[in-house]
CSV table of C-alpha atoms and ligand atoms in Angstrom, one decimal:
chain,number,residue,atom,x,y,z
U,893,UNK,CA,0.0,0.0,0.0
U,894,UNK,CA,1.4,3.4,-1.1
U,895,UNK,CA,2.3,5.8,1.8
U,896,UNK,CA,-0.1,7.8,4.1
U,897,UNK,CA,1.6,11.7,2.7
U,898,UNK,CA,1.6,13.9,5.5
U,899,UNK,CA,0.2,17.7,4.7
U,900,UNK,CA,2.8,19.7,6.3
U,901,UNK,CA,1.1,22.7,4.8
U,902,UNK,CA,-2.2,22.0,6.4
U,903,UNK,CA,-0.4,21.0,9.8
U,904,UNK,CA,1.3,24.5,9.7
U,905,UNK,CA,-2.3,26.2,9.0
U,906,UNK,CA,-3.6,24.3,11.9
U,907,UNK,CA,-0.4,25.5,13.8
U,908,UNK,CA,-0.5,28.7,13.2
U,909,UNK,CA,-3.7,29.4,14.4
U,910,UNK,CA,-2.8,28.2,17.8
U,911,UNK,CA,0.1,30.6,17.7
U,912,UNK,CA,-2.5,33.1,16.2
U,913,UNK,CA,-4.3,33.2,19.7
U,914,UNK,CA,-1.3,32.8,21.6
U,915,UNK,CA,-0.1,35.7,20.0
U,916,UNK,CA,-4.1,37.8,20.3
U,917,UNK,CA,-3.2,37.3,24.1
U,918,UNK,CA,-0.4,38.6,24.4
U,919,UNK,CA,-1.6,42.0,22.4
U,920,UNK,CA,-4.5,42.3,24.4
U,921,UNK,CA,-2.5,42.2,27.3
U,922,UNK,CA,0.2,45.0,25.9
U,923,UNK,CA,2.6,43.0,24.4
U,924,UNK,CA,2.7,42.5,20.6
U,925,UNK,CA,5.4,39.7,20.1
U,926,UNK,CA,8.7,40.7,17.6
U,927,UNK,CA,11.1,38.8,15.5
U,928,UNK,CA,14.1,41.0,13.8
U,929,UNK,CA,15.2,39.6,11.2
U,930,UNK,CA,18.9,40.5,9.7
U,931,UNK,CA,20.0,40.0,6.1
U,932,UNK,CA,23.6,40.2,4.6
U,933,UNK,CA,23.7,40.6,1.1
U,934,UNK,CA,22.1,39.7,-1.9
U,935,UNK,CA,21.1,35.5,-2.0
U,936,UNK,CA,18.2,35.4,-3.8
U,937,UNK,CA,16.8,31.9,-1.6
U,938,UNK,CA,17.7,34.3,1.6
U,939,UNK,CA,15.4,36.4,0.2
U,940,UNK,CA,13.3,34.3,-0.7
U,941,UNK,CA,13.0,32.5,3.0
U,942,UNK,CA,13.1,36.0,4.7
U,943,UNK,CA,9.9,37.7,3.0
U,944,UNK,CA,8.2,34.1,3.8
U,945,UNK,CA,9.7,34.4,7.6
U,946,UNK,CA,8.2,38.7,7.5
U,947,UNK,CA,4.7,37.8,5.9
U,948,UNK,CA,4.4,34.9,8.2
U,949,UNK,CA,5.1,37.0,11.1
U,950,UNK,CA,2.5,39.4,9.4
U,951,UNK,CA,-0.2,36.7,9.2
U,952,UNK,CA,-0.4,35.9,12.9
U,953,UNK,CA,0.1,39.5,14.3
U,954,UNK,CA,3.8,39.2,15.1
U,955,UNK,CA,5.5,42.6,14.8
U,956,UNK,CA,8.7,41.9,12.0
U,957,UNK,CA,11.1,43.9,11.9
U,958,UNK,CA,13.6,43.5,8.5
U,959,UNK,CA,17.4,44.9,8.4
U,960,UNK,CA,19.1,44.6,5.1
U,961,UNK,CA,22.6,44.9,5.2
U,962,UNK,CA,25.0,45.0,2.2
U,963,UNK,CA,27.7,42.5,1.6
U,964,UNK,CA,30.6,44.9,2.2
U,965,UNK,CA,29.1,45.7,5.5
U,966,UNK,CA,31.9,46.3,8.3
U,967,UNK,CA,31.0,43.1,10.7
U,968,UNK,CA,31.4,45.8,13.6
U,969,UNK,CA,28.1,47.3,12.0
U,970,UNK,CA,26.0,44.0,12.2
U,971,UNK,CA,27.5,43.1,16.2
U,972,UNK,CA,26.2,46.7,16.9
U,973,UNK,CA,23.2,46.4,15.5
U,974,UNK,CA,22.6,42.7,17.2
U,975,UNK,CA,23.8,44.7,20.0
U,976,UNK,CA,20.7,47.5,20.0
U,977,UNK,CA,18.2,44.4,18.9
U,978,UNK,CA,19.3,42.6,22.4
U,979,UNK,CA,18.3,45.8,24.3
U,980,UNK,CA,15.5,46.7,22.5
U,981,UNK,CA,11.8,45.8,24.6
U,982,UNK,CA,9.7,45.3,21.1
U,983,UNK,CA,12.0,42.9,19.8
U,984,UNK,CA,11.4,39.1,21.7
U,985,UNK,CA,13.4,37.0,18.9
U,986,UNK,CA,16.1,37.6,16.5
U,987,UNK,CA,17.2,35.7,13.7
U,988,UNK,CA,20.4,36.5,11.4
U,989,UNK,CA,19.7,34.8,7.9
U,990,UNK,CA,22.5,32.0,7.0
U,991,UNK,CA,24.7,31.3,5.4
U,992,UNK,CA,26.2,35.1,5.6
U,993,UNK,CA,28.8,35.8,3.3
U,994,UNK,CA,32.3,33.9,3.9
U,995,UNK,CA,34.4,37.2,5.3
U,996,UNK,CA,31.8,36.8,8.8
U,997,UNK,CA,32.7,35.3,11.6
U,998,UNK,CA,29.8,33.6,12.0
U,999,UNK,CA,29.9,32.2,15.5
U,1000,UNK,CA,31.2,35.7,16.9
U,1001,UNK,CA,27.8,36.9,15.1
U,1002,UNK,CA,25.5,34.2,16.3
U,1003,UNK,CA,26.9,34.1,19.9
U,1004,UNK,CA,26.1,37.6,19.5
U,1005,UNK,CA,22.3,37.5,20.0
U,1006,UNK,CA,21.2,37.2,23.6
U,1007,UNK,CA,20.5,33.6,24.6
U,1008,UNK,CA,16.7,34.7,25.8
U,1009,UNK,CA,16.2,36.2,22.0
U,1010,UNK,CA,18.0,33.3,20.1
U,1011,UNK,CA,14.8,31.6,18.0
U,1012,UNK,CA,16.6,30.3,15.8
U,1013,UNK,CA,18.7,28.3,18.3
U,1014,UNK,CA,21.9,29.0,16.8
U,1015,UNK,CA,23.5,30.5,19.9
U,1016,UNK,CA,26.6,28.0,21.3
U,1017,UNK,CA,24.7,28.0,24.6
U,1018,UNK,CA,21.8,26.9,22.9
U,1019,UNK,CA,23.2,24.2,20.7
U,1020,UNK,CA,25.1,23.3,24.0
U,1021,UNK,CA,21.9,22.8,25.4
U,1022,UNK,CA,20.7,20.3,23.3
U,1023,UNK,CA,23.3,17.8,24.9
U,1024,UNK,CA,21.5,18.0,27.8
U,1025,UNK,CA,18.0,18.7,26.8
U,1026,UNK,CA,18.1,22.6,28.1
U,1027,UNK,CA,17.9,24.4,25.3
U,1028,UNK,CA,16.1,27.5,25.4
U,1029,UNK,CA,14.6,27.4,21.9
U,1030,UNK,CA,15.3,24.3,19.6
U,1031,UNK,CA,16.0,25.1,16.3
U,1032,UNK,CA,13.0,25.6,14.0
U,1033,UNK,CA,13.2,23.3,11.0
U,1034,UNK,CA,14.3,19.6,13.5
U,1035,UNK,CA,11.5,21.2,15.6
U,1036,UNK,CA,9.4,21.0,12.8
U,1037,UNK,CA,9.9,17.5,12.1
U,1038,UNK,CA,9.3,16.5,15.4
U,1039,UNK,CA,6.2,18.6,15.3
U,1040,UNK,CA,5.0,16.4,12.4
U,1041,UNK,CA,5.6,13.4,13.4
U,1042,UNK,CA,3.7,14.1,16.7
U,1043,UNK,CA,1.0,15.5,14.5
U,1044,UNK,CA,0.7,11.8,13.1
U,1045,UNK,CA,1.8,9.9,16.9
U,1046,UNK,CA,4.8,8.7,15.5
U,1047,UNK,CA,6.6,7.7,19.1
U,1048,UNK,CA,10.3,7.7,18.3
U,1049,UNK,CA,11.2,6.0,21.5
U,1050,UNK,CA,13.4,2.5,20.7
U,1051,UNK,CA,12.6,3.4,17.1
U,1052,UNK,CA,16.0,3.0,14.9
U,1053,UNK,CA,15.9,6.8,13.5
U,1054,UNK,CA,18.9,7.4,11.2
U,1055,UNK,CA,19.4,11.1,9.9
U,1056,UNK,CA,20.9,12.1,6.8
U,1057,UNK,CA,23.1,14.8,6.7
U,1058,UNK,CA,25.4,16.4,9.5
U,1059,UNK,CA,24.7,20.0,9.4
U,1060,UNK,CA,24.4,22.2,12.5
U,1061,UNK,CA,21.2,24.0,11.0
U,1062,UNK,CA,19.3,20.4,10.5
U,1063,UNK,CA,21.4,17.1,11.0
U,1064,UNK,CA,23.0,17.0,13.9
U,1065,UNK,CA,20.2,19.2,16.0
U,1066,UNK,CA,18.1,16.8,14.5
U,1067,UNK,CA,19.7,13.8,15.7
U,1068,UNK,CA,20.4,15.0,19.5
U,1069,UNK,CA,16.5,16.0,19.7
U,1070,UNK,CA,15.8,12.6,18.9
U,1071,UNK,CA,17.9,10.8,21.6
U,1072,UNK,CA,16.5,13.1,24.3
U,1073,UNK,CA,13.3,11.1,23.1
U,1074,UNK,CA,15.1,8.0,23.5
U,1075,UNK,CA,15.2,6.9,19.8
U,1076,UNK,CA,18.4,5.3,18.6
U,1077,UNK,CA,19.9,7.2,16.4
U,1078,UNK,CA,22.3,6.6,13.2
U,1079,UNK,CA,23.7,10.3,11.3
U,1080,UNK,CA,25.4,9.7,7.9
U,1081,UNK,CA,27.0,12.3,5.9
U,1082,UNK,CA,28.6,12.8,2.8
U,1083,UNK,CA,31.8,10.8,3.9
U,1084,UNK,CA,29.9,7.7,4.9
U,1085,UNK,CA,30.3,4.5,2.9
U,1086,UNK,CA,27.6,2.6,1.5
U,1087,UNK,CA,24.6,4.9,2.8
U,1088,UNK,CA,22.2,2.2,2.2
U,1089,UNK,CA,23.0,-0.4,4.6
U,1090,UNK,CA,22.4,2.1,7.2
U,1091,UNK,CA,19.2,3.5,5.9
U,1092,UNK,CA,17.6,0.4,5.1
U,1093,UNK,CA,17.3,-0.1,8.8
U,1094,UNK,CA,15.6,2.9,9.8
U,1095,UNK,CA,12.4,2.6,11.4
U,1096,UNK,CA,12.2,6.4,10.8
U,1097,UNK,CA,14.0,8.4,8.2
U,1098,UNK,CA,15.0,11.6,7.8
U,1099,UNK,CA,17.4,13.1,4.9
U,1100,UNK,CA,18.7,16.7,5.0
U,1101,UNK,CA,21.7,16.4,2.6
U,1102,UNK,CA,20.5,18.7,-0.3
U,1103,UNK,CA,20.9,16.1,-3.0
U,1104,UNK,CA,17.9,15.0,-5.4
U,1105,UNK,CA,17.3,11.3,-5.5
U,1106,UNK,CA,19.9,10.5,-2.9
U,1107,UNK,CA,17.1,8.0,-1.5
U,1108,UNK,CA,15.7,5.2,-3.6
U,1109,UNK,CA,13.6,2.6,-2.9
U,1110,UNK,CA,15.6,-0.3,-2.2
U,1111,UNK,CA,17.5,2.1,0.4
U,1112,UNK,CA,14.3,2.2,2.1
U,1113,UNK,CA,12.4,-0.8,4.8
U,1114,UNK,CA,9.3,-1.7,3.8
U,1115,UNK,CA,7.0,0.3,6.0
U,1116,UNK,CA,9.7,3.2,7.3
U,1117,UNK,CA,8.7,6.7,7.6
U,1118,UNK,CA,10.3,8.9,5.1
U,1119,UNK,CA,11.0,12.6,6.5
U,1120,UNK,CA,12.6,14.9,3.3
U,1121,UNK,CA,14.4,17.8,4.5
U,1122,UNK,CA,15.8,18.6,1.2
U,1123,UNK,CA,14.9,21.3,-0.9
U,1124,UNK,CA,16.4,21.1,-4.4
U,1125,UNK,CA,15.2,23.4,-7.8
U,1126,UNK,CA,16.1,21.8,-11.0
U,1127,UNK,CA,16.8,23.9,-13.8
U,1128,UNK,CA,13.3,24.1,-15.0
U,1129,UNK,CA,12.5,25.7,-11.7
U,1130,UNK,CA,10.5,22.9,-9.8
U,1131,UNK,CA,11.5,21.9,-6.0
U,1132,UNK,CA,12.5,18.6,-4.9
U,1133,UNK,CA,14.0,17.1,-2.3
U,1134,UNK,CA,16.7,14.3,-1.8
U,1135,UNK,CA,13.7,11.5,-1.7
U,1136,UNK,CA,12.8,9.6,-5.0
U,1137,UNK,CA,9.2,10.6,-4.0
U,1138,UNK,CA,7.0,8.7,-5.8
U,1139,UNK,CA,9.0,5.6,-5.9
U,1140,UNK,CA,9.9,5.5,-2.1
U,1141,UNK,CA,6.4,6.6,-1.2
U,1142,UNK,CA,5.2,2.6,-2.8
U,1143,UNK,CA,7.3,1.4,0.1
U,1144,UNK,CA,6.9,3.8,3.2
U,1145,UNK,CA,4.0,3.6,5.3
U,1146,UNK,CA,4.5,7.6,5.6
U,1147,UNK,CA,6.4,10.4,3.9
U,1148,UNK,CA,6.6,14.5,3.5
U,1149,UNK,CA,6.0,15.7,0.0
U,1150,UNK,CA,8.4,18.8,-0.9
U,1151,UNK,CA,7.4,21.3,-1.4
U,1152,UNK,CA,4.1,20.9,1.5
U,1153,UNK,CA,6.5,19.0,3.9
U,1154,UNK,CA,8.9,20.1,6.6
U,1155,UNK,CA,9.0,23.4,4.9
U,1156,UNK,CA,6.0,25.0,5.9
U,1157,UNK,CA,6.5,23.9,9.1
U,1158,UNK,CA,10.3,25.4,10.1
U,1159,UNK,CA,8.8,28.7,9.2
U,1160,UNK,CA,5.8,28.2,11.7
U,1161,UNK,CA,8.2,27.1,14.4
U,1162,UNK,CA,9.9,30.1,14.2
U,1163,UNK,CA,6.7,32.1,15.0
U,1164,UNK,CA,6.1,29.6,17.9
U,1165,UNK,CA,9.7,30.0,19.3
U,1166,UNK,CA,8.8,34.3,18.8
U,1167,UNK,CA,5.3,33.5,20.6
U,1168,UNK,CA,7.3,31.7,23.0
U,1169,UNK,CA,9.9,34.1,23.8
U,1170,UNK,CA,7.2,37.0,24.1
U,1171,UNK,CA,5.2,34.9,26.7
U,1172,UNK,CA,8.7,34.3,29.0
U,1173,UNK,CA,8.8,38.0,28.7
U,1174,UNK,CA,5.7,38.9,29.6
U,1175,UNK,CA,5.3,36.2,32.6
U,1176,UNK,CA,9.1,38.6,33.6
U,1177,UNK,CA,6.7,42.1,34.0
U,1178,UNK,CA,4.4,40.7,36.8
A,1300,GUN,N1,19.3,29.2,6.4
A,1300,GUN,C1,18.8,28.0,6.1
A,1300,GUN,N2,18.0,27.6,7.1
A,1300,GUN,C2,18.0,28.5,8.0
A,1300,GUN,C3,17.4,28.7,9.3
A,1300,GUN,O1,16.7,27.8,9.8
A,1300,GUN,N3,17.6,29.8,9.9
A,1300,GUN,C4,18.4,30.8,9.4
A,1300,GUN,N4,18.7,31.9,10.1
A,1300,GUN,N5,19.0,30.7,8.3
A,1300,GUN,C5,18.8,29.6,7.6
């Protein structure tokens, strides 16, 4: 039987509208939540993922506010500005759009943001954090995926989850998230040998390594839930991610279509993490 697909677009909808009243709360009660976002220089996906990040915001009443930088920016500029942001009573979450260009020092600008502002959960006291299941926002797009595959009670406890792709935004967050919930947990990268004799055993899997049609079928169990991170355009503009989707979804008993999977959902994280961090603040005036 093919695979149940799981709507991450409706799931976000549904989502949203929780944070939506969360959010109504906190602006009756004189607090409008607010997420700064900063962009360096001129990626057009940045861009792209920001004015999705600013109209989301906009949808659910969170106050954005957007700071352009140019590429030749001084890196002195950017810490100052981080600097104003951490001070500033409107702002409850700010994120710094990656990758930045190479000349950054990107952990001296992440490490930057105050630890109680961090939504994206970049911050080395938050990452640190996810050792020992502390942080004080999980990164938005693993948080997503564990969002969806509550959304479809999918325990991961003494499941055998293996992850994809090691990267500090997805992978490797990803993967310690998981063994807080006591899954076992495999990650593979782009140096590991014969990738299929790992994934075949996953109970649960979940690929974030930005290559189409690094999964095929036979890589997949019979019955294992497929997660795709990826996000791939072709040269006729389409999206896809690293799953063979409509081969792999004859086999799984669930997968996440891209687009309408995990994307929708890092972006509605991110308000929840802003929602969040609003709240804490609020709960600090009384
Ligand atoms: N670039 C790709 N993914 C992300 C993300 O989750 N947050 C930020 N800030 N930049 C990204």
């Amino acid at each position: 039987m093919a695979a149940k697909v799981i709507d991450g677009k409706a799931l976000a909808a549904t989502v949203r509208q929780e944070f939506k009243r969360r959010t109504d709360s906190l602006i009756e009660a004189g607090l409008r939540p607010g997420l700064a976002v900063i962009l360096v220089g001129d990626n057009p996906a940045s861009r792209a993922y920001v004015r999705n990040k600013t109209k989301a915001c906009a949808d659910v009443g969170i106050y954005s506010l957007l700071s352009e930088f140019t590429v030749n920016t001084p890196q002195d500029d950017i810490l100052r500005h981080i600097h104003q942001l951490n001070a500033d009573p409107a702002i409850h979450g700010i994120l710094v759009q990656l990758p930045l260009p190479p000349h950054f020092d990107l952990r001296l600008i992440l490490d930057a943001i105050a630890q109680e502002k961090d939504v994206d959960g970049f911050h080395l006291y938050n990452v640190g954090g996810l050792i020992s299941g502390n942080t004080v926002f999980p990164p938005c797009t693993p948080y997503g995926v564990q969002r969806l595959l509550e959304s479809e009670n999918i325990d991961v406890a003494g499941q055998n989850v293996v992850v994809v792709g090691a990267s500090n935004i997805v992978g490797k967050p990803m993967a310690l998230m998981l063994l807080q919930r006591d899954a076992t947990v495999c990650i593979c990268h782009a140096k590991t040998r014969d990738l299929a004799q790992f994934t075949v055993l996953a109970d649960i899997l979940i690929v974030a390594a930005g290559k189409p049609n690094l999964i095929l079928p036979e890589m997949v169990k019979t019955s294992a839930v497929v997660i795709d991170v990826g996000i791939n355009r072709l040269p006729d503009g389409r999206l896809i991610g690293d799953v063979d989707f409509e081969g792999v979804r004859q086999k799984a008993s669930y997968i996440t279509p891209v687009p309408g999977g995990v994307g929708p959902m890092t972006v509605t994280m991110l308000l929840g993490n802003t929602v969040e961090s609003a709240e804490r603040f609020a709960a600090l005036r009384h």
